[in-house]
PDB file of C-alpha atoms in Angstrom:
ATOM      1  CA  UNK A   1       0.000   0.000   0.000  1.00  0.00           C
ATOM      2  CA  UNK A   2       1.379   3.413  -0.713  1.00  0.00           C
ATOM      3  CA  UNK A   3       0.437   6.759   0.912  1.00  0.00           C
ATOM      4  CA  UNK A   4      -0.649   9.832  -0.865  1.00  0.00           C
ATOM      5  CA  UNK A   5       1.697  11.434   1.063  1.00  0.00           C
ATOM      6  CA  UNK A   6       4.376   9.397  -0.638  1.00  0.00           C
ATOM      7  CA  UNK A   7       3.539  10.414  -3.892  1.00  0.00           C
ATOM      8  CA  UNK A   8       4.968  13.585  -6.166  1.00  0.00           C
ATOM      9  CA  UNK A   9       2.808  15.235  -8.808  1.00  0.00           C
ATOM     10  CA  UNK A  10       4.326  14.536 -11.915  1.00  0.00           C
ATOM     11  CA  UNK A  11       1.548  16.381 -14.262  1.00  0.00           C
ATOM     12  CA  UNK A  12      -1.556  17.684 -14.231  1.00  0.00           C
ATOM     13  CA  UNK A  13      -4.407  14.368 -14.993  1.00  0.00           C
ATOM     14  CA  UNK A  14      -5.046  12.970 -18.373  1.00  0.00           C
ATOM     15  CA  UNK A  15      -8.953  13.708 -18.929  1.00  0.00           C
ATOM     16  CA  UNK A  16     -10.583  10.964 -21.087  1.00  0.00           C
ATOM     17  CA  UNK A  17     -14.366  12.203 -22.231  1.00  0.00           C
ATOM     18  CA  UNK A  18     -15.584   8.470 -22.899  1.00  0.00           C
ATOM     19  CA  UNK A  19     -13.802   6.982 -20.551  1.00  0.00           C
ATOM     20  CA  UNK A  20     -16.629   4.018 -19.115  1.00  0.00           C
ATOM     21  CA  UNK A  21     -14.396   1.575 -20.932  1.00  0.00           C
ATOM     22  CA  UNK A  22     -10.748   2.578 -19.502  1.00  0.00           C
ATOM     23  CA  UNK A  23      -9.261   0.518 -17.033  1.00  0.00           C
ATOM     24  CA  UNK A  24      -5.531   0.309 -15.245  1.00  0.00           C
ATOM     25  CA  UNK A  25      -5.604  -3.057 -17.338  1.00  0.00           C
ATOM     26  CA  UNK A  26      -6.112  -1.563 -20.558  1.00  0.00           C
ATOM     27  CA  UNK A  27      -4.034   1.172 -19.672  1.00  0.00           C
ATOM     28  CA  UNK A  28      -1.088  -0.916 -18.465  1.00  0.00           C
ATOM     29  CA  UNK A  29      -2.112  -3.198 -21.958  1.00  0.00           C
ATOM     30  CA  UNK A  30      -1.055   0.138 -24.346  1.00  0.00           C
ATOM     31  CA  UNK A  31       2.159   1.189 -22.496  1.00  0.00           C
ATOM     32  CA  UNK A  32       3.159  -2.288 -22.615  1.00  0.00           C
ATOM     33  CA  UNK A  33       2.549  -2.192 -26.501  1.00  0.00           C
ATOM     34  CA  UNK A  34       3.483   0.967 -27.214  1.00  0.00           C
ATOM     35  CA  UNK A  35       7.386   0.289 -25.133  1.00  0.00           C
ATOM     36  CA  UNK A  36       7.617  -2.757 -26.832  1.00  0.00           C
ATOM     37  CA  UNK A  37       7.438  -0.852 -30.518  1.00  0.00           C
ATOM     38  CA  UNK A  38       9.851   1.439 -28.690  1.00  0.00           C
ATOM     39  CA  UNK A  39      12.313  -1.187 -27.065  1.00  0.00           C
ATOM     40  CA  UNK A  40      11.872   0.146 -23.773  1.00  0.00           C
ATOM     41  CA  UNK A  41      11.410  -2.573 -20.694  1.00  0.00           C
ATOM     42  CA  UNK A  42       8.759  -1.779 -18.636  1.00  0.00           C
ATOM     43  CA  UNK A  43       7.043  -3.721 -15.597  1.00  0.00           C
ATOM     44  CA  UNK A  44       3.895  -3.446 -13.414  1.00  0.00           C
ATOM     45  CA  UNK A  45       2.721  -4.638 -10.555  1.00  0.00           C
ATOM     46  CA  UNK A  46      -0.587  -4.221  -8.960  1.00  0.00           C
ATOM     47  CA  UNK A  47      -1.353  -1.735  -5.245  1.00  0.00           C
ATOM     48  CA  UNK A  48      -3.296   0.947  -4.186  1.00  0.00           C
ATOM     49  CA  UNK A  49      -3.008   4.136  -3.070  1.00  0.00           C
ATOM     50  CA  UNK A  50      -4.301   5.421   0.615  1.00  0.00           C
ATOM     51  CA  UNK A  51      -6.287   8.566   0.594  1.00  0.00           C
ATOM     52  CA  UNK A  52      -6.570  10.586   3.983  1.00  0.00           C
ATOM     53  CA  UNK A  53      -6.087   9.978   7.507  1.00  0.00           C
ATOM     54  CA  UNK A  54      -6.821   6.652   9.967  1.00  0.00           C
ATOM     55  CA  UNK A  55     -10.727   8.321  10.593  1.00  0.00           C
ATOM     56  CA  UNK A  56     -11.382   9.161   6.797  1.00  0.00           C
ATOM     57  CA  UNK A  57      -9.397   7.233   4.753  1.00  0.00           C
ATOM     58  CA  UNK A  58     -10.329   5.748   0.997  1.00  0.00           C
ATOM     59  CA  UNK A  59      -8.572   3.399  -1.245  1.00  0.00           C
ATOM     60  CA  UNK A  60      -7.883   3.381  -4.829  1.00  0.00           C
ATOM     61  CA  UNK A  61      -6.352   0.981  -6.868  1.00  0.00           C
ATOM     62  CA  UNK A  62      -3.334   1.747  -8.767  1.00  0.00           C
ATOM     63  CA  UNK A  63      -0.419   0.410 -10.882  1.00  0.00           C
ATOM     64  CA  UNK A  64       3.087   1.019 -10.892  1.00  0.00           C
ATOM     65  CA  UNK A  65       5.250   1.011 -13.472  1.00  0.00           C
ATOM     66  CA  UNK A  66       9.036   0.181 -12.795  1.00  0.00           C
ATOM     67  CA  UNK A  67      12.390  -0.373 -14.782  1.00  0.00           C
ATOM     68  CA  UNK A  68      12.303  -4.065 -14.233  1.00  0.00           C
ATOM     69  CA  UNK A  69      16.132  -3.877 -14.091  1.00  0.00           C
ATOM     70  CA  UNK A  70      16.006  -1.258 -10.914  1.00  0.00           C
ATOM     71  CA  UNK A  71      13.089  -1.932  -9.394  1.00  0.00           C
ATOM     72  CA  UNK A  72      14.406  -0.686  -6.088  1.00  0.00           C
ATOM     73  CA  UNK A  73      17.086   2.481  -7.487  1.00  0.00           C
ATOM     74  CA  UNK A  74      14.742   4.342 -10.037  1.00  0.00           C
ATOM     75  CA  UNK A  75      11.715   6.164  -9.722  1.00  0.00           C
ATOM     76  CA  UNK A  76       8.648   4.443 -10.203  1.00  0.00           C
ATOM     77  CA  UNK A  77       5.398   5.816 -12.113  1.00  0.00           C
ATOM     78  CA  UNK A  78       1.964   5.288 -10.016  1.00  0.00           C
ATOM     79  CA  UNK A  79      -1.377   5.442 -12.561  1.00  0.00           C
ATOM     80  CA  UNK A  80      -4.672   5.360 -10.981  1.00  0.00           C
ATOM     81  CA  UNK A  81      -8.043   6.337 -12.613  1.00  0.00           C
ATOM     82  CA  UNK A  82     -10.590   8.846 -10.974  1.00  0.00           C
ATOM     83  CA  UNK A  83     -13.985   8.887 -12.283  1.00  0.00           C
ATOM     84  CA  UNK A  84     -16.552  11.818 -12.914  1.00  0.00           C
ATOM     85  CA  UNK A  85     -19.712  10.555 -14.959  1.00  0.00           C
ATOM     86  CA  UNK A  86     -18.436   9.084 -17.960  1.00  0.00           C
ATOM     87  CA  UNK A  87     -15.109  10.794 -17.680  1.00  0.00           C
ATOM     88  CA  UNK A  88     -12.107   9.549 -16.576  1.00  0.00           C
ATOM     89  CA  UNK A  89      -9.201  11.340 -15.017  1.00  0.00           C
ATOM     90  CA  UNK A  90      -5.603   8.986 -14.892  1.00  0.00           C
ATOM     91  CA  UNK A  91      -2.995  10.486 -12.836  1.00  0.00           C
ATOM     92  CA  UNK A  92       0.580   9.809 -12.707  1.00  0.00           C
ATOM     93  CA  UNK A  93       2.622  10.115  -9.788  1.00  0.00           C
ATOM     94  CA  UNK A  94       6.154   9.756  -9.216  1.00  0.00           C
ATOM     95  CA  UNK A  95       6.835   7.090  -6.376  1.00  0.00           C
ATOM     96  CA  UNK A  96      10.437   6.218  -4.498  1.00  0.00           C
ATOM     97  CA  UNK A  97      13.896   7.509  -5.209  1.00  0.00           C
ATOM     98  CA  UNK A  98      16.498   6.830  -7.240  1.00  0.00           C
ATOM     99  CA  UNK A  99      19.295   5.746  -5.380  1.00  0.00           C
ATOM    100  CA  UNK A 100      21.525   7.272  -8.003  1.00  0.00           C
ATOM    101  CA  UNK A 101      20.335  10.606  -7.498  1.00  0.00           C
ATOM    102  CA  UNK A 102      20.822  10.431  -3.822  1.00  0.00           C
ATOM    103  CA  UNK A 103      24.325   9.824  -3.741  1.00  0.00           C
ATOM    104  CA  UNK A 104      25.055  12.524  -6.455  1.00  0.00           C
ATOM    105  CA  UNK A 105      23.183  14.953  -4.388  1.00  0.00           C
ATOM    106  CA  UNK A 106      25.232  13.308  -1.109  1.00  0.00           C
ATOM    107  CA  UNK A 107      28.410  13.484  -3.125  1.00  0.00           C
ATOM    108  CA  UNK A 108      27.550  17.170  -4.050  1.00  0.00           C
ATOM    109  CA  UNK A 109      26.490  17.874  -0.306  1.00  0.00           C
ATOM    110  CA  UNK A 110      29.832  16.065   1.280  1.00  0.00           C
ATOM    111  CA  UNK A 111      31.830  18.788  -1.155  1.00  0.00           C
ATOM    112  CA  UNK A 112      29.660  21.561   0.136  1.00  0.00           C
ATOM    113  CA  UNK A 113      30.522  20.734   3.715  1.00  0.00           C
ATOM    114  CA  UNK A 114      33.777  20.265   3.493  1.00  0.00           C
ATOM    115  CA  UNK A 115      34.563  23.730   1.522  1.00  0.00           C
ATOM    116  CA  UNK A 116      32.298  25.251   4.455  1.00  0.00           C
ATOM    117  CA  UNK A 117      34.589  23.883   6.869  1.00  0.00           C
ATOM    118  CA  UNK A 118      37.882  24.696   5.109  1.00  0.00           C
ATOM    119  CA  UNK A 119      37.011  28.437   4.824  1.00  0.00           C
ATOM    120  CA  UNK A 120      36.268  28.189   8.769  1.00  0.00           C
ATOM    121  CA  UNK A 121      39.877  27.934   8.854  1.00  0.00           C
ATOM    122  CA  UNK A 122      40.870  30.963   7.502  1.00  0.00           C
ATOM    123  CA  UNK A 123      41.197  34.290   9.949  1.00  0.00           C
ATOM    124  CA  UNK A 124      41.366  31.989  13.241  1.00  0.00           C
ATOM    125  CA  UNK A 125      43.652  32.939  15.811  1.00  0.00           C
ATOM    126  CA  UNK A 126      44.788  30.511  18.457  1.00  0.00           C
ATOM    127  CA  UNK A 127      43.142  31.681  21.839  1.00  0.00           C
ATOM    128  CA  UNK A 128      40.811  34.471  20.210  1.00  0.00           C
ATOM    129  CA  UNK A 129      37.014  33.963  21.361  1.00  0.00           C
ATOM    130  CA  UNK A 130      34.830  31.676  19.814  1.00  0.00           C
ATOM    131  CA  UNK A 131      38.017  29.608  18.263  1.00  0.00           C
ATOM    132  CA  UNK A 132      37.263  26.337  20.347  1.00  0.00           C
ATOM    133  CA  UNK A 133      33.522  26.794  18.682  1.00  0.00           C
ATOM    134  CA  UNK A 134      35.183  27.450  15.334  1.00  0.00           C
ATOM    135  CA  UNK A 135      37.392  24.401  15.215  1.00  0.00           C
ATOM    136  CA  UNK A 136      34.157  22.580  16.284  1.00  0.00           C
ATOM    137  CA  UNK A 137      32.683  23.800  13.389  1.00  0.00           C
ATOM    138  CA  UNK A 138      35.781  22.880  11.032  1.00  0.00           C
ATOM    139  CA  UNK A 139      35.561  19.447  12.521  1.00  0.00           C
ATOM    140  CA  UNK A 140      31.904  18.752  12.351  1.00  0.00           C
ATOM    141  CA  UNK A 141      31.867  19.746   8.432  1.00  0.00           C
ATOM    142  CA  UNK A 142      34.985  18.075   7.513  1.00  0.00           C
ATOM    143  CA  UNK A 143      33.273  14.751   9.394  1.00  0.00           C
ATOM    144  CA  UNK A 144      29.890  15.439   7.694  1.00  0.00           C
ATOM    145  CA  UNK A 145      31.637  16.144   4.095  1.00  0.00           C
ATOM    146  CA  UNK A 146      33.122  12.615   5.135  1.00  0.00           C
ATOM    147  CA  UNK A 147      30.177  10.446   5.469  1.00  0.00           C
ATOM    148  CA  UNK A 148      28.707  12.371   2.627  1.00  0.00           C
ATOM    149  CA  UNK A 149      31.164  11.166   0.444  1.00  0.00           C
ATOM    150  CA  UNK A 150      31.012   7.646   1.891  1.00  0.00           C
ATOM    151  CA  UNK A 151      27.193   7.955   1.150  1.00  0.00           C
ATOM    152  CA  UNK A 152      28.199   8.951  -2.454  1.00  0.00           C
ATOM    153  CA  UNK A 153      30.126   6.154  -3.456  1.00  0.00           C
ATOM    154  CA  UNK A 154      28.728   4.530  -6.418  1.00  0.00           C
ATOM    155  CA  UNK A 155      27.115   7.817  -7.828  1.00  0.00           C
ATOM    156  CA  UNK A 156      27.806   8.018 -11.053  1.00  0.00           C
ATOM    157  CA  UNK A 157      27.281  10.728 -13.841  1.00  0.00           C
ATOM    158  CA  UNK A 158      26.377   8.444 -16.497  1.00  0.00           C
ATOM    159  CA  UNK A 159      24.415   6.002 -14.968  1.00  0.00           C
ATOM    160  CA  UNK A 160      22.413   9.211 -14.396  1.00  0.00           C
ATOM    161  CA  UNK A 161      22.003   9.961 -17.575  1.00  0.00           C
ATOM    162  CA  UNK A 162      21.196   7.071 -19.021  1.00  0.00           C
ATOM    163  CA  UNK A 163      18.508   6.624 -15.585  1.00  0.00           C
ATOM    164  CA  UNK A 164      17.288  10.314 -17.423  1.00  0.00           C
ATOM    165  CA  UNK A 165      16.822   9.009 -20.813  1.00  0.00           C
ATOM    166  CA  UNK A 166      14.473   6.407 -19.803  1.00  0.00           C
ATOM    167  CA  UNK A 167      12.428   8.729 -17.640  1.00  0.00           C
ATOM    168  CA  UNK A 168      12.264  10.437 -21.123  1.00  0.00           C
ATOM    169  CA  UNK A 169      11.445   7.586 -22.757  1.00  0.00           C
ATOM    170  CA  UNK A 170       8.729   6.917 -20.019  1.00  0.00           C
ATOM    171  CA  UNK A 171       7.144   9.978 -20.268  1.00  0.00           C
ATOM    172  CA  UNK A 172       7.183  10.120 -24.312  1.00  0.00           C
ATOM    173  CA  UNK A 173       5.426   6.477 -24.360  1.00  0.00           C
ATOM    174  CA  UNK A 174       2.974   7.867 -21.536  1.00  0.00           C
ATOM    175  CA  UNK A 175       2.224  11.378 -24.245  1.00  0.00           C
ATOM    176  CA  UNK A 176       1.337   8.865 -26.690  1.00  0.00           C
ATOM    177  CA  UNK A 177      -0.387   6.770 -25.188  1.00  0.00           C
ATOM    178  CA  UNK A 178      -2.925   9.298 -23.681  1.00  0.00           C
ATOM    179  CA  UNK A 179      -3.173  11.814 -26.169  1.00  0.00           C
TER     180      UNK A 179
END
């Protein structure tokens, strides 16, 4: 089960006029087809999505669409239906994190910390006030830019870009398919 509050918008709803007939089987059906044409491996699995708090909460069912080859270290795409009438309303959320991303933006934060604590250094003067709290400082980002950089290991720039391109590739089979 996955909370709303887990989800990120990822674009406004696509609104389907006639839409008595669409289902997140026949949806999942065309993005299968249409990645296929494209080359592009796709999964789904099967959840739903909890609406509101423990007093007024709703389910709705939901697939999610995952790189079947990082199930776990890309985003995933969540696609539920809404219905008004005969119109139907399919959102797509963003779900997880890719584990890529967070050690680039670790990697990016270690660096960050240890500059901070580097230009601490400059100006001090042994017994001036406020130099023991300084050199706590130092220390405390040059440990933090540490583990950051610990945390980064494995980031890499081009497995990011090639995670982009099939977020790209995602999104362009998702345009076609509901438009």
């Amino acid at each position: 089960m996955i909370k709303e509050k887990e989800l990120r918008e990822s674009g406004p709803a696509y609104q389907c006029v006639n839409g008595s007939e669409i289902t997140l089987q026949t949806i999942q059906n065309a993005i299968d087809d249409k990645a296929k044409a494209y080359e592009i491996p796709v999964s789904f699995y099967d959840d739903q999505i909890k609406y509101g708090g423990m007093l007024n909460s709703s389910l709705v069912d939901c697939i999610v669409l995952y790189h079947p080859e990082h199930r776990n270290d890309y985003l995933k795409m969540v696609i539920s239906i809404k219905r008004q009438g005969t119109m139907a309303f399919i959102s797509i959320h963003e779900f997880g994190e890719s584990k890529n991303m967070k050690k680039l933006g670790a990697r990016a934060g270690a660096g960050a910390a240890a500059k901070a604590g580097l230009k601490s250094i400059g100006g001090l003067t042994q017994g001036a006030p406020g130099v023991s709290r300084a050199i706590g400082g130092i220390v405390g980002g040059s440990i933090g830019g540490a583990v950051g950089l610990l945390r980064s290991v494995g980031g890499s720039k081009a497995k990011q870009e090639e995670e982009n391109y099939y977020y790209g590739a995602v999104a362009q089979i998702l345009n076609e398919v509901f438009n």
